[in-house]
Amino acid sequence: MRILVSGGAGYIGSHTTLQLIAAGHEAVIVDDFSRSKRSVIPRLDALAGAPIEWYAVDVTDRDATESLVAGGSFEAVIHFAGLKAVGESVEQPLDYYRVNLGSTLSLLAAMGRHGVRKIVFSSSATVYGENAAVPMEEDFPTSATNPYGWTKVMQEQILRDAAVADPSLRVALLRYFNPVGAHASGTIGEDPSGIPNNLMPLIAQVAVGRREKVMVFGDDYPTPDGTGRRDYLHVEDLAAGHVAALDRLGTTADPVSTWNLGTGTPTSVREMVDAFSRACGRALPFEIAPRRPGDIAESYADPSRAETELGWTADRTIDQMCEDTWRWQSQNPEGYPDDE
Ligand code: UFG
């Protein structure tokens, strides 16, 4: 298949692009490089063993997206592009609605005009909201507690409505839990702009000396060690989930499929700091800090639907996730080089 990968220069998009190519697909990256660097492209080319077609286009731009899709002969779109920082979304809600909803609308419009019938969407476990039971199942009700989360809930709804209006459309809503890790080469990985919001890049920056210590947000949660527990999965397993979902969309009777992508096993913040300390060979300093507003005690998937329907499981261990993150971060302490 020839596949348009929006946000293909980003963390999850770049790993998925490589796996699409390895599976025999032709992947075409479209990215506005607002939260990614152009220097990822030559590294992807090296890993793929051939140049990857890419376009510097903002997919919220309807005309530009239309031109790209019109001439593209794409069979599917994987839509990663979007803004994803919870705190920033509270401060700049309109940007989040404009970018996240706008990109989905312009891609769907262009797909409709040019006969592209499959879309795989980057959703998030955030759509289970605040009070969901664990493990989380796809049929649970959706809600959100911040504008970022609402954009994911709303984009899922937009995609469902589009599939009602056009039953030939095939939509995969992939609800990611907590993606971490990096490509085994250590040449591509997660490189958040500014101060990272997420635990793993923060730990990695402490390990490499960019930050002094890990702040552990709360040790009084109702969990075994009191710190928050999450379902971390290796980005390479997550990327494989996209390839499996795309294959499966060719045969689904239902226009819309929803799949949790997680391991089903929670790991605490303290356990993660310990695992990373083993990986980098040094006990990483941490300090207990107050809970972060809006955080929940536990979030982990029931991944059984993806296992049954996609034949997919996330098997890489926490130690592998930490070792691969450490390889990437130690080889690239400042992340990707800045664009010229
Ligand atoms: N944590 C710390 N210290 C830090 C950062 C995080 O202790 O410096 C803790 C958090 O309190 C939480 C765990 O580490 O217990 C994981 O936090 P992340 O920010 O890495 O991940 P979240 O599960 O909070 O957030 C993720 C996604 C969001 C999404 C959310 C809800 O990053 O996009 O899941 O699904 F909204």
XYZ file of N, CA and C in Angstrom, residues 37-262:
678
model
N 11.998 17.706 13.964
C 13.117 18.346 13.251
C 13.324 17.680 11.899
N 13.745 18.480 10.947
C 14.040 17.923 9.616
C 15.197 16.935 9.660
N 16.054 17.071 10.679
C 17.229 16.187 10.744
C 16.852 14.735 11.019
N 15.585 14.461 11.330
C 15.174 13.059 11.470
C 15.156 12.369 10.096
N 14.939 13.132 9.037
C 14.722 12.521 7.715
C 15.940 11.729 7.216
N 17.148 12.338 7.198
C 18.302 11.543 6.743
C 18.562 10.311 7.599
N 18.213 10.384 8.871
C 18.394 9.200 9.739
C 17.389 8.106 9.354
N 16.190 8.523 9.017
C 15.201 7.533 8.572
C 15.631 6.924 7.236
N 16.138 7.771 6.351
C 16.613 7.268 5.056
C 17.691 6.202 5.265
N 18.605 6.495 6.199
C 19.706 5.543 6.460
C 19.156 4.230 6.999
N 18.190 4.315 7.902
C 17.630 3.091 8.488
C 16.785 2.326 7.471
N 16.113 3.064 6.591
C 15.263 2.404 5.583
C 16.103 1.870 4.426
N 17.305 2.414 4.255
C 18.172 1.981 3.158
C 17.805 2.605 1.825
N 16.933 3.588 1.837
C 16.525 4.294 0.610
C 15.851 5.600 1.027
N 15.864 6.598 0.138
C 15.230 7.867 0.518
C 13.709 7.718 0.675
N 13.194 8.353 1.699
C 11.749 8.332 1.962
C 11.158 9.627 1.393
N 10.033 9.477 0.714
C 9.357 10.659 0.159
C 8.742 11.457 1.311
N 8.978 12.762 1.337
C 8.396 13.563 2.424
C 8.004 14.951 1.938
N 7.042 15.534 2.626
C 6.535 16.865 2.285
C 6.421 17.702 3.545
N 6.936 18.948 3.463
C 6.775 19.889 4.568
C 5.468 20.642 4.338
N 4.399 20.077 4.831
C 3.067 20.648 4.638
C 2.337 20.582 5.971
N 1.581 21.640 6.254
C 0.740 21.679 7.448
C -0.631 21.126 7.042
N -0.992 19.978 7.594
C -2.252 19.349 7.147
C -3.510 20.048 7.661
N -3.357 21.100 8.485
C -4.551 21.906 8.772
C -4.866 22.825 7.587
N -3.918 22.985 6.680
C -4.106 23.795 5.468
C -4.874 22.945 4.445
N -6.129 23.270 4.293
C -7.002 22.417 3.471
C -6.542 22.347 2.025
N -6.134 23.497 1.465
C -5.747 23.506 0.047
C -4.467 22.704 -0.174
N -3.515 22.890 0.721
C -2.245 22.166 0.583
C -2.468 20.668 0.744
N -3.338 20.298 1.675
C -3.622 18.876 1.909
C -4.338 18.283 0.705
N -5.270 19.070 0.169
C -5.994 18.645 -1.033
C -5.010 18.355 -2.178
N -4.059 19.259 -2.403
C -3.094 19.060 -3.503
C -2.248 17.811 -3.266
N -1.850 17.623 -2.023
C -1.003 16.477 -1.692
C -1.747 15.167 -1.942
N -2.981 15.091 -1.467
C -3.753 13.850 -1.583
C -4.203 13.638 -3.029
N -4.505 14.742 -3.743
C -5.002 14.638 -5.124
C -4.007 13.912 -6.017
N -2.732 14.224 -5.853
C -1.740 13.625 -6.741
C -1.064 12.402 -6.152
N -1.538 11.952 -4.988
C -0.726 11.010 -4.213
C -0.956 9.538 -4.438
N -2.099 9.168 -5.031
C -2.452 7.735 -5.199
C -2.327 6.951 -3.889
N -2.809 7.535 -2.817
C -2.707 6.847 -1.525
C -3.861 5.865 -1.337
N -3.552 4.774 -0.655
C -4.595 3.816 -0.305
C -5.056 4.031 1.145
N -4.202 4.651 1.941
C -4.544 4.838 3.357
C -3.810 6.053 3.913
N -4.365 6.559 5.010
C -3.714 7.626 5.774
C -3.524 7.125 7.201
N -2.341 7.352 7.757
C -2.160 7.179 9.199
C -1.964 8.585 9.762
N -2.865 8.961 10.655
C -2.913 10.358 11.094
C -2.365 10.523 12.509
N -1.065 10.888 12.561
C -0.403 11.144 13.840
C -0.366 12.635 14.174
N -0.389 13.486 13.147
C -0.099 14.909 13.360
C -1.043 15.508 14.394
N -0.489 16.258 15.331
C -1.335 16.911 16.315
C -0.519 17.405 17.487
N -1.172 18.213 18.318
C -0.531 18.723 19.529
C -0.907 17.812 20.692
N 0.014 17.625 21.661
C -0.235 16.563 22.641
C 0.151 16.865 24.075
N 0.388 18.134 24.379
C 0.789 18.438 25.758
C -0.427 18.909 26.565
N -0.735 18.154 27.608
C -1.947 18.413 28.390
C -1.948 19.842 28.961
N -0.852 20.215 29.627
C -0.785 21.527 30.279
C -0.910 22.665 29.270
N -0.206 22.524 28.159
C -0.261 23.545 27.106
C -1.692 23.670 26.570
N -2.398 22.552 26.515
C -3.762 22.586 25.978
C -4.709 23.373 26.881
N -4.392 23.395 28.194
C -5.217 24.166 29.124
C -4.960 25.661 28.900
N -3.698 26.001 28.601
C -3.343 27.407 28.393
C -3.743 27.913 27.011
N -3.702 27.030 26.017
C -3.973 27.446 24.628
C -5.024 26.536 23.992
N -6.227 26.496 24.577
C -7.225 25.528 24.092
C -7.578 25.717 22.623
N -7.654 26.974 22.192
C -8.109 27.187 20.808
C -7.113 26.629 19.803
N -5.829 26.731 20.127
C -4.818 26.141 19.235
C -5.012 24.631 19.132
N -5.312 24.011 20.276
C -5.493 22.554 20.274
C -6.702 22.142 19.441
N -7.821 22.873 19.604
C -8.999 22.526 18.788
C -8.729 22.801 17.310
N -8.090 23.923 17.024
C -7.832 24.281 15.618
C -6.926 23.245 14.954
N -5.828 22.921 15.594
C -4.843 22.035 14.967
C -5.354 20.588 14.929
N -5.807 20.081 16.076
C -6.153 18.659 16.127
C -7.425 18.363 15.338
N -8.444 19.193 15.528
C -9.670 18.943 14.765
C -9.480 19.334 13.297
N -8.794 20.462 13.080
C -8.622 20.961 11.702
C -7.859 19.984 10.825
N -6.832 19.354 11.380
C -6.043 18.414 10.574
C -6.890 17.202 10.194
N -7.691 16.721 11.128
C -8.547 15.558 10.847
C -9.592 15.917 9.795
N -10.169 17.100 9.917
C -11.192 17.517 8.946
C -10.599 17.674 7.553
N -9.449 18.284 7.442
C -8.911 18.506 6.090
C -8.428 17.192 5.466
N -7.885 16.297 6.277
C -7.484 14.991 5.720
C -8.718 14.201 5.266
N -9.768 14.187 6.085
C -10.979 13.449 5.705
C -11.611 14.024 4.445
N -11.606 15.348 4.338
C -12.197 15.977 3.148
C -11.412 15.574 1.900
N -10.104 15.640 1.987
C -9.274 15.278 0.822
C -9.398 13.789 0.512
N -9.449 12.979 1.535
C -9.616 11.525 1.318
C -10.934 11.255 0.595
N -11.986 11.938 1.024
C -13.309 11.736 0.422
C -13.316 12.082 -1.055
N -12.622 13.148 -1.409
C -12.615 13.576 -2.815
C -11.741 12.691 -3.697
N -10.796 11.994 -3.089
C -9.827 11.272 -3.913
C -9.798 9.770 -3.651
N -10.881 9.271 -3.092
C -11.056 7.814 -3.011
C -10.113 7.107 -2.065
N -9.607 7.813 -1.043
C -8.776 7.144 -0.034
C -9.728 6.633 1.053
N -9.765 5.350 1.259
C -10.852 4.758 2.055
C -10.426 4.255 3.422
N -9.146 4.358 3.760
C -8.718 3.817 5.063
C -7.965 4.879 5.852
N -8.315 4.973 7.135
C -7.564 5.884 8.014
C -7.333 5.235 9.377
N -6.094 5.339 9.816
C -5.705 4.857 11.143
C -5.407 6.104 11.968
N -6.081 6.226 13.109
C -5.981 7.454 13.894
C -5.295 7.215 15.239
N -4.383 8.137 15.582
C -3.675 8.162 16.870
C -4.590 8.660 17.952
N -5.309 7.771 18.603
C -6.072 8.219 19.764
C -5.278 7.894 21.021
N -5.912 8.038 22.151
C -5.169 7.954 23.412
C -6.044 7.359 24.495
N -5.409 6.712 25.447
C -6.123 6.226 26.631
C -6.724 7.378 27.415
N -6.316 8.593 27.104
C -6.893 9.753 27.786
C -8.407 9.812 27.582
N -8.940 9.187 26.508
C -10.388 9.247 26.249
C -11.193 8.453 27.284
N -10.538 7.667 28.125
C -11.277 6.971 29.185
C -11.575 7.889 30.367
N -11.015 9.095 30.366
C -11.357 10.093 31.371
C -10.825 9.769 32.750
N -11.483 10.330 33.756
C -10.916 10.398 35.099
C -11.225 9.189 35.979
N -12.418 8.655 35.862
C -12.855 7.671 36.862
C -13.033 6.270 36.297
N -12.301 5.965 35.234
C -12.478 4.659 34.605
C -11.889 3.550 35.475
N -12.515 2.389 35.430
C -11.965 1.213 36.104
C -10.748 0.720 35.312
N -9.910 -0.075 35.966
C -8.800 -0.730 35.268
C -8.952 -2.238 35.401
N -8.525 -2.986 34.375
C -8.031 -2.521 33.080
C -9.128 -1.887 32.229
N -8.706 -0.977 31.354
C -9.653 -0.202 30.548
C -10.039 -0.970 29.294
N -11.324 -0.995 29.021
C -11.843 -1.723 27.858
C -12.385 -0.738 26.839
N -12.318 -1.144 25.578
C -12.697 -0.250 24.482
C -14.134 0.240 24.588
N -15.021 -0.564 25.195
C -16.429 -0.168 25.245
C -16.762 0.763 26.406
N -15.779 1.108 27.220
C -16.028 2.061 28.304
C -16.469 3.401 27.704
N -17.258 4.183 28.465
C -17.626 5.519 27.966
C -16.390 6.421 27.849
N -16.469 7.392 26.972
C -15.336 8.310 26.805
C -15.676 9.669 27.415
N -14.608 10.337 27.870
C -14.750 11.700 28.389
C -13.346 12.290 28.471
N -13.246 13.503 28.971
C -11.920 14.123 29.070
C -11.907 15.120 30.205
N -10.704 15.517 30.604
C -10.561 16.471 31.701
C -9.759 17.700 31.275
N -9.356 17.745 30.016
C -8.585 18.900 29.540
C -8.787 19.007 28.024
N -8.467 20.184 27.444
C -8.743 20.373 26.009
C -8.053 19.338 25.122
N -6.812 18.960 25.448
C -6.139 17.929 24.647
C -6.984 16.654 24.605
N -7.430 16.219 25.778
C -8.235 14.998 25.850
C -9.532 15.147 25.060
N -10.156 16.324 25.162
C -11.394 16.538 24.394
C -11.132 16.476 22.897
N -9.965 16.984 22.461
C -9.719 16.898 20.999
C -9.659 15.440 20.558
N -9.141 14.550 21.406
C -9.083 13.127 21.027
C -10.497 12.545 21.001
N -11.302 12.858 22.027
C -12.694 12.380 22.051
C -13.431 12.889 20.805
N -13.243 14.166 20.500
C -13.966 14.772 19.367
C -13.480 14.224 18.021
N -12.174 14.010 17.903
C -11.680 13.451 16.635
C -12.213 12.034 16.430
N -12.294 11.264 17.500
C -12.902 9.928 17.363
C -14.335 10.072 16.855
N -15.076 11.041 17.422
C -16.479 11.218 17.009
C -16.579 11.672 15.551
N -15.708 12.578 15.155
C -15.704 13.042 13.756
C -15.478 11.846 12.818
N -14.554 10.997 13.185
C -14.236 9.833 12.332
C -15.415 8.855 12.304
N -16.074 8.662 13.435
C -17.256 7.775 13.458
C -18.368 8.342 12.586
N -18.592 9.648 12.698
C -19.660 10.264 11.897
C -19.337 10.193 10.408
N -18.078 10.381 10.061
C -17.670 10.301 8.650
C -17.923 8.895 8.110
N -17.727 7.886 8.964
C -17.931 6.497 8.532
C -19.414 6.152 8.417
N -20.267 6.835 9.193
C -21.721 6.642 9.035
C -22.152 7.208 7.678
N -21.631 8.388 7.368
C -22.022 9.035 6.111
C -21.461 8.302 4.900
N -20.338 7.648 5.065
C -19.722 6.923 3.949
C -19.288 5.546 4.439
N -20.181 4.571 4.332
C -19.880 3.242 4.886
C -18.740 2.523 4.170
N -18.226 3.075 3.092
C -17.060 2.431 2.470
C -15.761 2.826 3.182
N -15.857 3.799 4.071
C -14.674 4.218 4.836
C -14.324 3.142 5.870
N -13.022 2.944 6.109
C -12.591 2.044 7.178
C -11.693 2.833 8.124
N -12.100 2.876 9.398
C -11.438 3.710 10.398
C -10.910 2.832 11.534
N -9.654 3.030 11.892
C -9.109 2.391 13.097
C -8.812 3.481 14.117
N -9.425 3.361 15.291
C -9.126 4.274 16.400
C -8.184 3.527 17.332
N -6.922 3.945 17.346
C -5.926 3.244 18.169
C -5.698 4.046 19.443
N -6.067 3.455 20.552
C -5.922 4.144 21.840
C -4.628 3.713 22.502
N -3.639 4.624 22.398
C -2.315 4.323 22.950
C -2.318 4.519 24.449
N -1.607 3.664 25.143
C -1.331 3.889 26.555
C -0.047 4.726 26.647
N 1.030 4.292 27.240
C 2.177 5.198 27.413
C 3.382 4.729 26.593
N 3.529 5.252 25.378
C 4.633 4.822 24.509
C 5.982 5.357 25.002
N 6.958 4.483 25.074
C 8.329 4.853 25.473
C 9.300 4.006 24.646
N 10.609 4.191 24.892
C 11.589 3.399 24.156
C 11.994 4.090 22.864
N 12.836 3.421 22.112
C 13.374 4.005 20.890
C 13.817 2.871 19.972
N 14.088 3.235 18.722
C 14.614 2.279 17.744
C 15.926 1.683 18.275
N 16.144 0.408 18.010
C 17.322 -0.285 18.559
C 18.645 0.325 18.103
N 18.634 1.057 16.997
C 19.873 1.687 16.512
C 20.325 2.830 17.408
N 19.398 3.408 18.181
C 19.722 4.608 18.963
C 19.806 5.872 18.127
N 19.428 5.813 16.848
C 19.550 7.020 16.014
C 18.247 7.813 15.905
N 17.111 7.170 16.241
C 15.858 7.938 16.329
C 15.200 7.638 17.676
N 14.459 8.623 18.186
C 13.826 8.455 19.489
C 12.956 9.655 19.810
N 12.554 9.748 21.071
C 11.664 10.839 21.479
C 12.480 12.070 21.824
N 12.113 13.201 21.244
C 12.848 14.450 21.431
C 11.855 15.584 21.646
N 11.242 15.628 22.847
C 10.201 16.632 23.068
C 10.793 18.041 23.055
N 10.032 19.002 22.532
C 10.514 20.382 22.548
C 10.235 20.975 23.929
N 11.196 21.725 24.462
C 11.030 22.347 25.781
C 11.136 21.336 26.908
N 10.558 21.685 28.035
C 10.607 20.786 29.197
C 9.632 19.634 28.940
N 10.130 18.387 29.033
C 9.224 17.271 28.753
C 8.069 17.220 29.758
N 6.927 16.776 29.306
C 5.778 16.592 30.196
C 5.741 15.185 30.747
N 6.334 14.271 30.023
C 6.154 12.846 30.336
C 7.327 12.294 31.115
N 7.032 11.224 31.829
C 8.007 10.662 32.757
C 9.281 10.167 32.067
N 9.132 9.374 31.006
C 10.312 8.710 30.436
C 11.339 9.705 29.887
N 10.934 10.680 29.065
C 11.949 11.641 28.616
C 12.568 12.431 29.765
N 11.792 12.662 30.835
C 12.372 13.355 31.989
C 13.435 12.505 32.663
N 13.123 11.236 32.868
C 14.116 10.340 33.481
C 15.364 10.286 32.602
N 15.157 10.179 31.296
C 16.297 10.078 30.368
C 17.161 11.338 30.429
N 16.519 12.495 30.598
C 17.294 13.742 30.671
C 18.051 13.852 32.002
N 17.496 13.277 33.046
C 18.242 13.223 34.315
C 19.455 12.297 34.133
N 19.218 11.163 33.495
C 20.299 10.181 33.313
C 21.463 10.774 32.528
N 21.151 11.640 31.577
C 22.190 12.184 30.707
C 22.763 13.502 31.269
N 22.238 13.926 32.416
C 22.782 15.111 33.080
C 22.158 16.436 32.681
N 21.076 16.393 31.919
C 20.426 17.657 31.545
C 19.548 18.191 32.670
N 19.127 17.299 33.584
C 18.340 17.716 34.755
C 18.902 17.049 35.987
N 18.642 17.666 37.130
C 19.279 17.217 38.368
C 18.650 15.947 38.924
N 17.320 15.908 38.977
C 16.646 14.749 39.585
C 15.246 14.589 39.022
N 14.713 13.401 39.244
C 13.343 13.112 38.834
C 12.403 13.544 39.948
N 11.405 14.331 39.621
C 10.371 14.661 40.603
C 9.275 13.609 40.475
N 9.035 12.898 41.562
C 7.996 11.853 41.567
C 6.707 12.499 42.075
N 5.727 12.580 41.190
C 4.498 13.319 41.521
C 3.547 12.465 42.353
N 3.773 12.452 43.650
C 2.856 11.774 44.567
C 3.308 10.379 44.930
N 3.334 10.101 46.250
C 3.632 8.726 46.686
C 2.548 8.217 47.633
N 1.363 8.853 47.520
C 0.251 8.457 48.402
C -0.956 7.993 47.601
N -0.688 7.473 46.407
C -1.781 6.895 45.616
C -2.092 5.489 46.140
N -3.321 5.031 45.918
C -3.673 3.665 46.343
C -3.088 2.613 45.397
N -1.763 2.573 45.341
C -1.034 1.593 44.514
C -0.026 0.903 45.429
N 0.570 -0.204 45.015
C 1.458 -0.945 45.916
C 2.585 -0.103 46.526
N 3.235 0.774 45.744
C 4.302 1.594 46.346
C 3.893 3.062 46.502
N 2.613 3.352 46.234
C 2.097 4.708 46.439
C 2.299 5.641 45.249
N 3.100 5.229 44.255
C 3.299 6.106 43.093
C 2.389 5.643 41.940
N 2.129 6.547 41.015
C 1.182 6.283 39.929
C 1.636 5.127 39.047
N 0.667 4.365 38.564
C 1.024 3.241 37.698
C 0.446 3.459 36.305
N 1.264 3.139 35.295
C 0.869 3.317 33.899
C 1.250 2.091 33.089
N 0.648 2.010 31.921
C 0.889 0.893 31.002
C 1.876 1.362 29.928
N 3.161 1.230 30.232
C 4.191 1.649 29.271
C 4.368 0.568 28.219
N 4.401 1.005 26.952
C 4.688 0.021 25.900
C 5.778 0.575 24.996
N 6.556 -0.361 24.439
C 7.680 0.031 23.587
C 7.153 0.611 22.270
N 7.739 1.730 21.852
C 7.288 2.395 20.624
C 7.381 1.462 19.406
N 8.297 0.492 19.436
C 8.384 -0.452 18.312
C 7.190 -1.416 18.316
N 6.730 -1.793 19.508
C 5.505 -2.600 19.569
C 4.313 -1.766 19.103
N 4.289 -0.513 19.534
C 3.196 0.378 19.118
C 3.185 0.542 17.595
N 4.358 0.742 17.014
C 4.456 0.886 15.554
C 3.922 -0.370 14.863
N 4.265 -1.526 15.407
C 3.779 -2.789 14.818
C 2.253 -2.876 14.895
N 1.683 -2.292 15.931
C 0.221 -2.256 16.057
C -0.433 -1.504 14.907
N 0.231 -0.452 14.434
C -0.311 0.309 13.290
C -0.282 -0.519 12.015
N 0.801 -1.243 11.816
C 0.918 -2.074 10.609
C -0.171 -3.151 10.636
N -0.372 -3.745 11.830
C -1.399 -4.787 11.970
C -2.798 -4.208 11.759
N -3.049 -3.027 12.306
C -4.372 -2.399 12.165
C -4.656 -2.081 10.702
N -3.647 -1.587 10.013
C -3.808 -1.239 8.603
C -4.149 -2.479 7.769
N -3.457 -3.564 8.041
C -3.749 -4.816 7.328
C -5.179 -5.264 7.612
N -5.558 -5.180 8.847
C -6.868 -5.656 9.278
C -8.002 -4.808 8.674
N -7.745 -3.519 8.444
C -8.792 -2.641 7.888
C -9.239 -3.091 6.503
N -8.431 -3.887 5.843
C -8.830 -4.404 4.535
C -9.927 -5.444 4.628
N -10.167 -5.986 5.818
C -11.105 -7.113 5.938
C -12.234 -6.878 6.941
N -12.245 -5.730 7.628
C -13.275 -5.537 8.650
C -14.638 -5.264 8.025
N -15.678 -5.850 8.628
C -17.046 -5.561 8.190
C -17.498 -4.229 8.780
N -17.146 -3.985 10.047
C -17.521 -2.723 10.684
C -16.679 -1.585 10.113
N -17.313 -0.463 9.823
C -16.522 0.679 9.323
C -15.528 1.206 10.359
N -15.874 1.117 11.655
C -14.988 1.688 12.686
C -14.540 0.593 13.651
N -13.241 0.492 13.860
C -12.687 -0.448 14.838
C -11.902 0.341 15.879
N -12.057 -0.047 17.132
C -11.341 0.621 18.219
C -10.464 -0.406 18.913
N -9.187 -0.100 19.004
C -8.262 -1.044 19.641
C -7.384 -0.330 20.663
N -7.351 -0.865 21.881
C -6.370 -0.433 22.873
C -5.012 -0.973 22.477
N -3.992 -0.132 22.553
C -2.634 -0.630 22.356
C -1.843 -0.396 23.645
N -1.668 -1.461 24.376
C -0.926 -1.423 25.637
C -0.481 -2.839 25.951
